[in-house]
Amino acid sequence: MKRTFKRRTFLQTTATAGVGAVFAGKFAELKLDAASGDHRPVVIASANGLQAAARAMELIKQGKDALDAVIAGVSLVEADPEDNSVGYGGLPNEEGVVELDASVMHGPTGRGGSVAALRNIMHPSQVARVVMERTDHVLLVGEGALRFARAHGFKEENLLTEEARQAWLKWKENLSPNDDWLPSHDINTKGIGKLLEAARRHYGTINCNAVDLQGNVSGGTTTSGLAFKIPGRVGDSPILGAGLYVDNEVGAAGSTGRGEANLLACSSVNIVEFMRQGKSPEAACRLACERIARQTKMKRLLDDDGRPNFDVKFYALNKRGEFGGASIWSGAKFAVNTGDTESRLVDAAFLYKRATR
Ligand code: GLY
């Protein structure tokens, strides 16, 4: 997806549409920055990040650094009890405990920080940032990450919402016909105790990447990970190079979806390298999907046609403000905010078209 940043063209377009007055103010703000040599900003996020992208762009337009903006954006999603894939309200591990993973990367200083399997802290992305800024490490996990967060004044709280607890209980009661946990049923109920496909495959996450007015690039990825995972399971989100990668000379990439597949492919760093070699963000994301499809050989992970039976989605932008996304299966969208309109959802490219039912 190529974007052009010609102010005259933009004003003509908006005026023709009859909304010039609405956008002229916002655009004039950006023009002032452009006159002082600033770059056209952009924020992208996974589809659950419309609000996050809007918040991040608001801060970028105020002149804030892209990482400040990204963390402020994803923090909204981490605090949202309605999003059951991230932070508060995230679906728990198999013991009913919410465990969070997050990473951040700051392009201009070439630094990054991550936390994994962190319990009781609503904003793992903020803890990841403190790991980056206040330690000589990159990744802290589990109890150590929690103690570190406590030391830095993060408040501990129960992250398991009633809705997430009910979903976990339902999963546990339907997991296996060979244990004693059963869902509520009566004498006529059939077919209980089978694995719930939808629950088994629940991998939510938010990835958000941004270019700020200075042309600096940053990103963050935060998640409660695979629903009902084995305690201690870590996905791709906190692994720099897999669930997130930023190179200030090139751009940023991140992912959502089946982390195990992406951990084996380290796709985000590959996407950034593909962009460095001249690929568009969308083409680079598509190459990452192709690599995962090629690398997946276990029959239990393939459909009857030999295609992955799971999805992974990638989101990327380059320093010029071009952006794109791709997923293994059709139907994915991602959020974009270019600072001149509200956040919007854009179709991602894909490898395979889902059969319509
Ligand atoms: N991509 C998120 C996860 O697998 O945990």
mmCIF file of C-alpha atoms and ligand atoms in Angstrom:
data_model
loop_
_atom_site.group_PDB
_atom_site.id
_atom_site.type_symbol
_atom_site.label_atom_id
_atom_site.label_comp_id
_atom_site.label_asym_id
_atom_site.label_seq_id
_atom_site.Cartn_x
_atom_site.Cartn_y
_atom_site.Cartn_z
ATOM 1 C CA MET A 1 0.000 0.000 0.000
ATOM 2 C CA LYS A 2 1.797 3.137 -1.172
ATOM 3 C CA ARG A 3 0.983 6.501 0.310
ATOM 4 C CA THR A 4 1.782 9.869 -1.119
ATOM 5 C CA PHE A 5 2.109 12.842 1.113
ATOM 6 C CA LYS A 6 1.313 15.722 -1.174
ATOM 7 C CA ARG A 7 -0.491 18.363 0.819
ATOM 8 C CA ARG A 8 -2.085 19.961 -2.243
ATOM 9 C CA THR A 9 -3.550 16.671 -3.438
ATOM 10 C CA PHE A 10 -4.907 15.960 0.009
ATOM 11 C CA LEU A 11 -6.635 19.327 0.311
ATOM 12 C CA GLN A 12 -8.138 18.967 -3.165
ATOM 13 C CA THR A 13 -9.470 15.540 -2.281
ATOM 14 C CA THR A 14 -10.953 16.557 1.033
ATOM 15 C CA ALA A 15 -12.430 19.744 -0.393
ATOM 16 C CA THR A 16 -14.105 17.766 -3.174
ATOM 17 C CA ALA A 17 -15.520 15.433 -0.586
ATOM 18 C CA GLY A 18 -16.897 18.388 1.296
ATOM 19 C CA VAL A 19 -14.918 17.680 4.425
ATOM 20 C CA GLY A 20 -11.970 19.995 3.860
ATOM 21 C CA ALA A 21 -12.912 22.138 6.827
ATOM 22 C CA VAL A 22 -12.991 19.167 9.129
ATOM 23 C CA PHE A 23 -9.583 17.872 8.147
ATOM 24 C CA ALA A 24 -7.865 21.140 7.237
ATOM 25 C CA GLY A 25 -7.169 21.925 10.882
ATOM 26 C CA LYS A 26 -5.586 18.585 11.591
ATOM 27 C CA PHE A 27 -3.668 18.707 8.363
ATOM 28 C CA ALA A 28 -2.461 22.267 8.949
ATOM 29 C CA GLU A 29 -1.027 21.036 12.219
ATOM 30 C CA LEU A 30 0.933 18.424 10.308
ATOM 31 C CA LYS A 31 2.013 20.925 7.680
ATOM 32 C CA LEU A 32 3.702 23.055 10.312
ATOM 33 C CA ASP A 33 5.693 20.036 11.332
ATOM 34 C CA ALA A 34 6.463 19.200 7.717
ATOM 35 C CA ALA A 35 7.781 22.732 7.170
ATOM 36 C CA SER A 36 10.269 22.136 9.949
ATOM 37 C CA GLY A 37 11.489 19.003 8.241
ATOM 38 C CA ASP A 38 9.332 16.492 10.066
ATOM 39 C CA HIS A 39 8.054 13.254 8.594
ATOM 40 C CA ARG A 40 4.548 12.140 7.848
ATOM 41 C CA PRO A 41 3.525 9.900 10.748
ATOM 42 C CA VAL A 42 1.686 6.596 10.575
ATOM 43 C CA VAL A 43 0.439 4.073 13.126
ATOM 44 C CA ILE A 44 -0.658 0.519 12.334
ATOM 45 C CA ALA A 45 -2.021 -2.161 14.638
ATOM 46 C CA SER A 46 -3.760 -5.498 14.615
ATOM 47 C CA ALA A 47 -7.515 -5.256 14.035
ATOM 48 C CA ASN A 48 -8.257 -4.909 17.760
ATOM 49 C CA GLY A 49 -6.130 -1.754 17.780
ATOM 50 C CA LEU A 50 -8.362 0.896 16.191
ATOM 51 C CA GLN A 51 -8.532 2.859 19.415
ATOM 52 C CA ALA A 52 -4.874 2.199 20.204
ATOM 53 C CA ALA A 53 -3.838 3.546 16.802
ATOM 54 C CA ALA A 54 -5.991 6.646 17.289
ATOM 55 C CA ARG A 55 -4.478 7.343 20.714
ATOM 56 C CA ALA A 56 -0.946 6.755 19.442
ATOM 57 C CA MET A 57 -1.504 9.120 16.517
ATOM 58 C CA GLU A 58 -2.959 11.790 18.801
ATOM 59 C CA LEU A 59 0.261 11.738 20.837
ATOM 60 C CA ILE A 60 2.500 11.625 17.784
ATOM 61 C CA LYS A 61 0.794 14.724 16.440
ATOM 62 C CA GLN A 62 1.639 16.410 19.734
ATOM 63 C CA GLY A 63 5.276 15.656 18.944
ATOM 64 C CA LYS A 64 5.657 12.605 21.191
ATOM 65 C CA ASP A 65 8.112 9.812 20.496
ATOM 66 C CA ALA A 66 6.689 6.795 18.617
ATOM 67 C CA LEU A 67 7.342 4.430 21.530
ATOM 68 C CA ASP A 68 5.540 6.672 24.048
ATOM 69 C CA ALA A 69 2.663 6.750 21.590
ATOM 70 C CA VAL A 70 2.595 2.986 20.959
ATOM 71 C CA ILE A 71 2.679 2.146 24.672
ATOM 72 C CA ALA A 72 -0.098 4.650 25.439
ATOM 73 C CA GLY A 73 -2.132 3.082 22.629
ATOM 74 C CA VAL A 74 -1.691 -0.564 23.591
ATOM 75 C CA SER A 75 -2.230 0.292 27.274
ATOM 76 C CA LEU A 76 -5.846 1.095 26.391
ATOM 77 C CA VAL A 77 -6.275 -2.436 25.083
ATOM 78 C CA GLU A 78 -4.401 -3.971 28.026
ATOM 79 C CA ALA A 79 -6.883 -2.248 30.373
ATOM 80 C CA ASP A 80 -9.948 -3.234 28.348
ATOM 81 C CA PRO A 81 -11.846 -6.102 30.042
ATOM 82 C CA GLU A 82 -13.721 -6.725 26.778
ATOM 83 C CA ASP A 83 -10.556 -7.747 24.899
ATOM 84 C CA ASN A 84 -9.930 -11.302 26.018
ATOM 85 C CA SER A 85 -6.574 -11.594 24.278
ATOM 86 C CA VAL A 86 -4.582 -8.888 26.027
ATOM 87 C CA GLY A 87 -3.962 -7.694 29.615
ATOM 88 C CA TYR A 88 -6.935 -7.367 31.966
ATOM 89 C CA GLY A 89 -9.673 -9.743 30.815
ATOM 90 C CA GLY A 90 -7.204 -11.916 28.874
ATOM 91 C CA LEU A 91 -8.030 -15.621 28.833
ATOM 92 C CA PRO A 92 -6.006 -17.483 31.478
ATOM 93 C CA ASN A 93 -3.667 -20.471 31.394
ATOM 94 C CA GLU A 94 -4.914 -24.004 32.031
ATOM 95 C CA GLU A 95 -4.951 -23.353 35.779
ATOM 96 C CA GLY A 96 -7.134 -20.268 35.430
ATOM 97 C CA VAL A 97 -4.313 -17.751 35.952
ATOM 98 C CA VAL A 98 -3.747 -14.893 33.490
ATOM 99 C CA GLU A 99 -0.125 -14.796 32.269
ATOM 100 C CA LEU A 100 1.002 -11.967 30.017
ATOM 101 C CA ASP A 101 3.789 -11.515 27.456
ATOM 102 C CA ALA A 102 4.917 -8.207 25.936
ATOM 103 C CA SER A 103 7.771 -6.569 24.097
ATOM 104 C CA VAL A 104 8.709 -3.081 22.988
ATOM 105 C CA MET A 105 11.431 -1.790 20.679
ATOM 106 C CA HIS A 106 12.657 1.777 20.370
ATOM 107 C CA GLY A 107 14.111 2.470 16.947
ATOM 108 C CA PRO A 108 16.157 5.625 17.586
ATOM 109 C CA THR A 109 18.130 4.115 20.476
ATOM 110 C CA GLY A 110 18.182 0.563 19.124
ATOM 111 C CA ARG A 111 16.928 -0.845 22.410
ATOM 112 C CA GLY A 112 14.258 -3.345 23.352
ATOM 113 C CA GLY A 113 12.693 -4.914 26.407
ATOM 114 C CA SER A 114 10.329 -7.805 27.090
ATOM 115 C CA VAL A 115 8.492 -9.678 29.780
ATOM 116 C CA ALA A 116 7.017 -13.159 29.572
ATOM 117 C CA ALA A 117 4.646 -15.216 31.711
ATOM 118 C CA LEU A 118 4.053 -12.163 33.898
ATOM 119 C CA ARG A 119 1.144 -12.509 36.335
ATOM 120 C CA ASN A 120 -0.993 -9.895 38.121
ATOM 121 C CA ILE A 121 0.253 -6.808 36.269
ATOM 122 C CA MET A 122 -2.190 -5.161 33.906
ATOM 123 C CA HIS A 123 0.346 -3.382 31.684
ATOM 124 C CA PRO A 124 3.131 -5.752 30.632
ATOM 125 C CA SER A 125 4.122 -3.380 27.817
ATOM 126 C CA GLN A 126 4.958 -0.740 30.410
ATOM 127 C CA VAL A 127 7.008 -3.247 32.398
ATOM 128 C CA ALA A 128 8.796 -4.251 29.168
ATOM 129 C CA ARG A 129 9.736 -0.624 28.701
ATOM 130 C CA VAL A 130 11.190 -0.438 32.221
ATOM 131 C CA VAL A 131 13.182 -3.623 31.511
ATOM 132 C CA MET A 132 14.557 -1.790 28.465
ATOM 133 C CA GLU A 133 15.314 1.439 30.315
ATOM 134 C CA ARG A 134 16.315 0.327 33.790
ATOM 135 C CA THR A 135 18.193 -2.961 33.373
ATOM 136 C CA ASP A 136 21.063 -4.322 31.374
ATOM 137 C CA HIS A 137 18.789 -7.168 30.254
ATOM 138 C CA VAL A 138 16.259 -7.569 27.482
ATOM 139 C CA LEU A 139 13.835 -10.243 28.717
ATOM 140 C CA LEU A 140 12.524 -11.037 32.208
ATOM 141 C CA VAL A 141 10.140 -13.920 32.844
ATOM 142 C CA GLY A 142 7.726 -15.265 35.441
ATOM 143 C CA GLU A 143 8.388 -14.641 39.116
ATOM 144 C CA GLY A 144 11.480 -12.540 38.364
ATOM 145 C CA ALA A 145 9.482 -10.286 36.046
ATOM 146 C CA LEU A 146 6.775 -9.909 38.700
ATOM 147 C CA ARG A 147 9.296 -9.003 41.401
ATOM 148 C CA PHE A 148 10.898 -6.514 39.053
ATOM 149 C CA ALA A 149 7.508 -4.955 38.287
ATOM 150 C CA ARG A 150 6.736 -4.743 42.017
ATOM 151 C CA ALA A 151 10.100 -3.091 42.654
ATOM 152 C CA HIS A 152 9.194 -0.453 40.104
ATOM 153 C CA GLY A 153 5.860 0.261 41.749
ATOM 154 C CA PHE A 154 3.505 -1.603 39.430
ATOM 155 C CA LYS A 155 0.309 -2.502 41.233
ATOM 156 C CA GLU A 156 -0.664 -6.170 41.477
ATOM 157 C CA GLU A 157 -4.252 -7.016 40.705
ATOM 158 C CA ASN A 158 -6.441 -9.920 39.758
ATOM 159 C CA LEU A 159 -6.615 -9.872 35.963
ATOM 160 C CA LEU A 160 -9.162 -12.665 35.653
ATOM 161 C CA THR A 161 -12.523 -11.148 34.813
ATOM 162 C CA GLU A 162 -15.714 -13.069 35.504
ATOM 163 C CA GLU A 163 -16.208 -13.513 31.749
ATOM 164 C CA ALA A 164 -12.699 -14.962 31.306
ATOM 165 C CA ARG A 165 -13.177 -17.261 34.344
ATOM 166 C CA GLN A 166 -16.417 -18.589 32.838
ATOM 167 C CA ALA A 167 -14.691 -19.167 29.472
ATOM 168 C CA TRP A 168 -11.844 -21.017 31.223
ATOM 169 C CA LEU A 169 -14.276 -23.174 33.205
ATOM 170 C CA LYS A 170 -16.154 -24.028 30.022
ATOM 171 C CA TRP A 171 -12.885 -25.008 28.340
ATOM 172 C CA LYS A 172 -11.825 -27.160 31.300
ATOM 173 C CA GLU A 173 -15.173 -28.881 31.512
ATOM 174 C CA ASN A 174 -15.160 -29.696 27.785
ATOM 175 C CA LEU A 175 -11.484 -30.511 27.394
ATOM 176 C CA SER A 176 -11.518 -34.247 27.651
ATOM 177 C CA PRO A 177 -14.000 -37.085 27.973
ATOM 178 C CA ASN A 178 -11.394 -38.765 30.189
ATOM 179 C CA ASP A 179 -11.517 -36.538 33.234
ATOM 180 C CA ASP A 180 -14.098 -35.669 35.852
ATOM 181 C CA TRP A 181 -14.824 -32.085 34.839
ATOM 182 C CA LEU A 182 -18.181 -31.810 33.044
ATOM 183 C CA PRO A 183 -20.141 -28.792 31.959
ATOM 184 C CA SER A 184 -23.621 -28.247 33.288
ATOM 185 C CA HIS A 185 -25.812 -30.888 31.625
ATOM 186 C CA ASP A 186 -28.917 -32.989 31.972
ATOM 187 C CA ILE A 187 -29.940 -36.556 31.215
ATOM 188 C CA ASN A 188 -30.429 -35.844 27.488
ATOM 189 C CA THR A 189 -27.084 -34.047 26.851
ATOM 190 C CA LYS A 190 -24.832 -35.677 24.248
ATOM 191 C CA GLY A 191 -21.350 -34.841 22.936
ATOM 192 C CA ILE A 192 -19.865 -33.218 25.999
ATOM 193 C CA GLY A 193 -16.239 -33.627 26.963
ATOM 194 C CA LYS A 194 -14.945 -32.936 23.462
ATOM 195 C CA LEU A 195 -12.280 -30.373 22.777
ATOM 196 C CA LEU A 196 -13.764 -27.006 21.873
ATOM 197 C CA GLU A 197 -11.973 -26.043 18.664
ATOM 198 C CA ALA A 198 -12.646 -22.335 18.999
ATOM 199 C CA ALA A 199 -11.252 -22.229 22.496
ATOM 200 C CA ARG A 200 -8.233 -24.403 21.695
ATOM 201 C CA ARG A 201 -7.119 -22.100 18.930
ATOM 202 C CA HIS A 202 -7.624 -18.762 20.646
ATOM 203 C CA TYR A 203 -4.492 -16.698 20.076
ATOM 204 C CA GLY A 204 -5.217 -12.989 20.475
ATOM 205 C CA THR A 205 -2.676 -10.195 20.798
ATOM 206 C CA ILE A 206 -2.142 -6.584 19.864
ATOM 207 C CA ASN A 207 0.812 -5.437 17.837
ATOM 208 C CA CYS A 208 1.179 -1.694 17.209
ATOM 209 C CA ASN A 209 3.952 0.049 15.242
ATOM 210 C CA ALA A 210 4.475 3.712 14.505
ATOM 211 C CA VAL A 211 6.551 6.299 12.693
ATOM 212 C CA ASP A 212 6.605 9.631 14.507
ATOM 213 C CA LEU A 213 7.076 13.177 13.231
ATOM 214 C CA GLN A 214 10.843 12.801 13.475
ATOM 215 C CA GLY A 215 10.689 9.732 11.230
ATOM 216 C CA ASN A 216 11.640 7.477 14.124
ATOM 217 C CA VAL A 217 10.144 4.013 14.277
ATOM 218 C CA SER A 218 9.020 2.014 17.321
ATOM 219 C CA GLY A 219 6.678 -0.833 18.112
ATOM 220 C CA GLY A 220 5.104 -2.967 20.781
ATOM 221 C CA THR A 221 3.334 -6.303 21.067
ATOM 222 C CA THR A 222 1.332 -7.377 24.105
ATOM 223 C CA THR A 223 -0.826 -10.418 24.808
ATOM 224 C CA SER A 224 -2.297 -12.847 27.269
ATOM 225 C CA GLY A 225 -1.060 -15.491 24.827
ATOM 226 C CA LEU A 226 -2.636 -18.772 23.915
ATOM 227 C CA ALA A 227 -5.813 -19.338 25.888
ATOM 228 C CA PHE A 228 -5.564 -22.171 28.433
ATOM 229 C CA LYS A 229 -1.865 -22.719 27.751
ATOM 230 C CA ILE A 230 0.415 -24.775 29.966
ATOM 231 C CA PRO A 231 1.596 -22.418 32.726
ATOM 232 C CA GLY A 232 4.923 -20.918 31.700
ATOM 233 C CA ARG A 233 4.242 -21.184 27.987
ATOM 234 C CA VAL A 234 5.762 -18.199 26.186
ATOM 235 C CA GLY A 235 4.601 -17.217 22.721
ATOM 236 C CA ASP A 236 6.185 -15.076 20.045
ATOM 237 C CA SER A 237 5.049 -11.690 21.393
ATOM 238 C CA PRO A 238 7.896 -11.081 23.868
ATOM 239 C CA ILE A 239 10.580 -12.538 21.619
ATOM 240 C CA LEU A 240 12.307 -9.756 19.725
ATOM 241 C CA GLY A 241 12.713 -10.865 16.132
ATOM 242 C CA ALA A 242 9.619 -13.084 16.287
ATOM 243 C CA GLY A 243 6.574 -11.130 17.568
ATOM 244 C CA LEU A 244 8.177 -7.719 17.083
ATOM 245 C CA TYR A 245 11.172 -6.179 15.389
ATOM 246 C CA VAL A 246 12.169 -2.592 14.755
ATOM 247 C CA ASP A 247 15.097 -1.181 12.834
ATOM 248 C CA ASN A 248 15.066 2.589 12.745
ATOM 249 C CA GLU A 249 16.732 2.631 9.313
ATOM 250 C CA VAL A 250 14.081 0.392 7.785
ATOM 251 C CA GLY A 251 10.804 0.007 9.674
ATOM 252 C CA ALA A 252 8.927 -2.283 12.016
ATOM 253 C CA ALA A 253 7.013 -5.544 11.922
ATOM 254 C CA GLY A 254 4.926 -7.523 14.375
ATOM 255 C CA SER A 255 2.555 -10.432 14.549
ATOM 256 C CA THR A 256 -0.535 -11.983 16.042
ATOM 257 C CA GLY A 257 -1.791 -15.546 15.760
ATOM 258 C CA ARG A 258 -0.142 -18.901 16.435
ATOM 259 C CA GLY A 259 3.040 -17.937 18.254
ATOM 260 C CA GLU A 260 4.560 -21.407 18.066
ATOM 261 C CA ALA A 261 4.718 -21.175 14.269
ATOM 262 C CA ASN A 262 6.256 -17.736 14.384
ATOM 263 C CA LEU A 263 8.796 -18.706 17.039
ATOM 264 C CA LEU A 264 10.105 -21.285 14.590
ATOM 265 C CA ALA A 265 10.347 -18.740 11.781
ATOM 266 C CA CYS A 266 11.394 -15.510 13.571
ATOM 267 C CA SER A 267 9.286 -13.652 11.053
ATOM 268 C CA SER A 268 9.403 -10.067 12.287
ATOM 269 C CA VAL A 269 13.145 -9.727 11.847
ATOM 270 C CA ASN A 270 12.814 -11.418 8.459
ATOM 271 C CA ILE A 271 10.093 -8.985 7.395
ATOM 272 C CA VAL A 272 12.299 -6.038 8.333
ATOM 273 C CA GLU A 273 15.160 -7.590 6.361
ATOM 274 C CA PHE A 274 12.877 -8.203 3.356
ATOM 275 C CA MET A 275 11.912 -4.507 3.509
ATOM 276 C CA ARG A 276 15.571 -3.523 3.730
ATOM 277 C CA GLN A 277 16.076 -5.460 0.490
ATOM 278 C CA GLY A 278 13.349 -3.373 -1.150
ATOM 279 C CA LYS A 279 10.160 -5.367 -0.609
ATOM 280 C CA SER A 280 6.998 -3.451 0.227
ATOM 281 C CA PRO A 281 5.631 -4.033 3.744
ATOM 282 C CA GLU A 282 2.798 -6.142 2.336
ATOM 283 C CA ALA A 283 5.089 -8.251 0.123
ATOM 284 C CA ALA A 284 7.460 -8.745 3.064
ATOM 285 C CA CYS A 285 4.597 -9.913 5.306
ATOM 286 C CA ARG A 286 3.410 -12.279 2.591
ATOM 287 C CA LEU A 287 6.893 -13.814 2.287
ATOM 288 C CA ALA A 288 6.817 -14.475 6.032
ATOM 289 C CA CYS A 289 3.485 -16.296 5.652
ATOM 290 C CA GLU A 290 4.926 -18.361 2.790
ATOM 291 C CA ARG A 291 7.918 -19.333 4.905
ATOM 292 C CA ILE A 292 5.686 -20.541 7.724
ATOM 293 C CA ALA A 293 3.560 -22.528 5.281
ATOM 294 C CA ARG A 294 6.730 -24.122 3.853
ATOM 295 C CA GLN A 295 8.152 -24.899 7.289
ATOM 296 C CA THR A 296 5.022 -26.533 8.656
ATOM 297 C CA LYS A 297 5.408 -30.258 8.153
ATOM 298 C CA MET A 298 3.565 -31.877 11.060
ATOM 299 C CA LYS A 299 0.390 -33.500 9.734
ATOM 300 C CA ARG A 300 -1.563 -32.480 12.834
ATOM 301 C CA LEU A 301 -0.950 -28.858 11.811
ATOM 302 C CA LEU A 302 -1.997 -29.295 8.172
ATOM 303 C CA ASP A 303 -5.368 -29.550 6.505
ATOM 304 C CA ASP A 304 -6.233 -32.172 3.889
ATOM 305 C CA ASP A 305 -4.625 -30.001 1.197
ATOM 306 C CA GLY A 306 -1.359 -29.678 3.105
ATOM 307 C CA ARG A 307 -1.964 -26.080 4.194
ATOM 308 C CA PRO A 308 -1.452 -24.854 7.776
ATOM 309 C CA ASN A 309 -4.641 -25.372 9.764
ATOM 310 C CA PHE A 310 -3.861 -22.266 11.849
ATOM 311 C CA ASP A 311 -3.384 -18.596 11.126
ATOM 312 C CA VAL A 312 -0.574 -16.113 11.708
ATOM 313 C CA LYS A 313 -0.919 -12.435 10.791
ATOM 314 C CA PHE A 314 1.824 -9.914 10.170
ATOM 315 C CA TYR A 315 1.788 -6.111 10.163
ATOM 316 C CA ALA A 316 4.606 -3.932 8.869
ATOM 317 C CA LEU A 317 5.496 -0.351 8.055
ATOM 318 C CA ASN A 318 8.596 1.249 6.663
ATOM 319 C CA LYS A 319 10.298 4.506 7.506
ATOM 320 C CA ARG A 320 8.657 6.199 4.516
ATOM 321 C CA GLY A 321 5.241 5.569 6.048
ATOM 322 C CA GLU A 322 4.214 2.755 3.708
ATOM 323 C CA PHE A 323 2.401 -0.071 5.450
ATOM 324 C CA GLY A 324 0.899 -3.485 4.816
ATOM 325 C CA GLY A 325 -0.202 -6.723 6.368
ATOM 326 C CA ALA A 326 -0.654 -10.354 5.410
ATOM 327 C CA SER A 327 -2.021 -13.511 6.948
ATOM 328 C CA ILE A 328 -1.940 -17.171 6.026
ATOM 329 C CA TRP A 329 -5.738 -17.296 5.689
ATOM 330 C CA SER A 330 -8.034 -14.694 4.101
ATOM 331 C CA GLY A 331 -10.275 -12.411 6.092
ATOM 332 C CA ALA A 332 -7.732 -10.616 8.245
ATOM 333 C CA LYS A 333 -7.745 -6.857 8.598
ATOM 334 C CA PHE A 334 -5.504 -4.443 10.408
ATOM 335 C CA ALA A 335 -5.864 -0.946 11.832
ATOM 336 C CA VAL A 336 -4.229 2.095 10.258
ATOM 337 C CA ASN A 337 -4.111 5.711 11.330
ATOM 338 C CA THR A 338 -2.346 8.168 9.046
ATOM 339 C CA GLY A 339 -3.187 11.229 11.072
ATOM 340 C CA ASP A 340 -5.547 12.771 8.550
ATOM 341 C CA THR A 341 -8.643 10.663 9.212
ATOM 342 C CA GLU A 342 -9.852 8.358 11.965
ATOM 343 C CA SER A 343 -8.353 4.905 12.408
ATOM 344 C CA ARG A 344 -9.658 2.500 9.804
ATOM 345 C CA LEU A 345 -9.479 -1.214 9.067
ATOM 346 C CA VAL A 346 -7.612 -2.312 5.948
ATOM 347 C CA ASP A 347 -7.648 -5.766 4.332
ATOM 348 C CA ALA A 348 -4.519 -7.847 4.778
ATOM 349 C CA ALA A 349 -3.090 -9.867 1.890
ATOM 350 C CA PHE A 350 -3.304 -13.636 2.303
ATOM 351 C CA LEU A 351 -1.964 -16.949 1.042
ATOM 352 C CA TYR A 352 -5.109 -19.068 1.072
ATOM 353 C CA LYS A 353 -8.749 -18.136 0.673
ATOM 354 C CA ARG A 354 -11.019 -19.549 3.332
ATOM 355 C CA ALA A 355 -13.843 -21.643 1.963
ATOM 356 C CA THR A 356 -17.122 -19.753 2.220
ATOM 357 C CA ARG A 357 -19.731 -21.652 4.169
HETATM 358 N N1 GLY B 1 0.915 -14.587 19.069
HETATM 359 C C1 GLY B 1 0.548 -14.643 20.423
HETATM 360 C C2 GLY B 1 0.882 -15.915 21.063
HETATM 361 O O1 GLY B 1 1.002 -16.940 20.403
HETATM 362 O O2 GLY B 1 1.025 -15.930 22.280
#
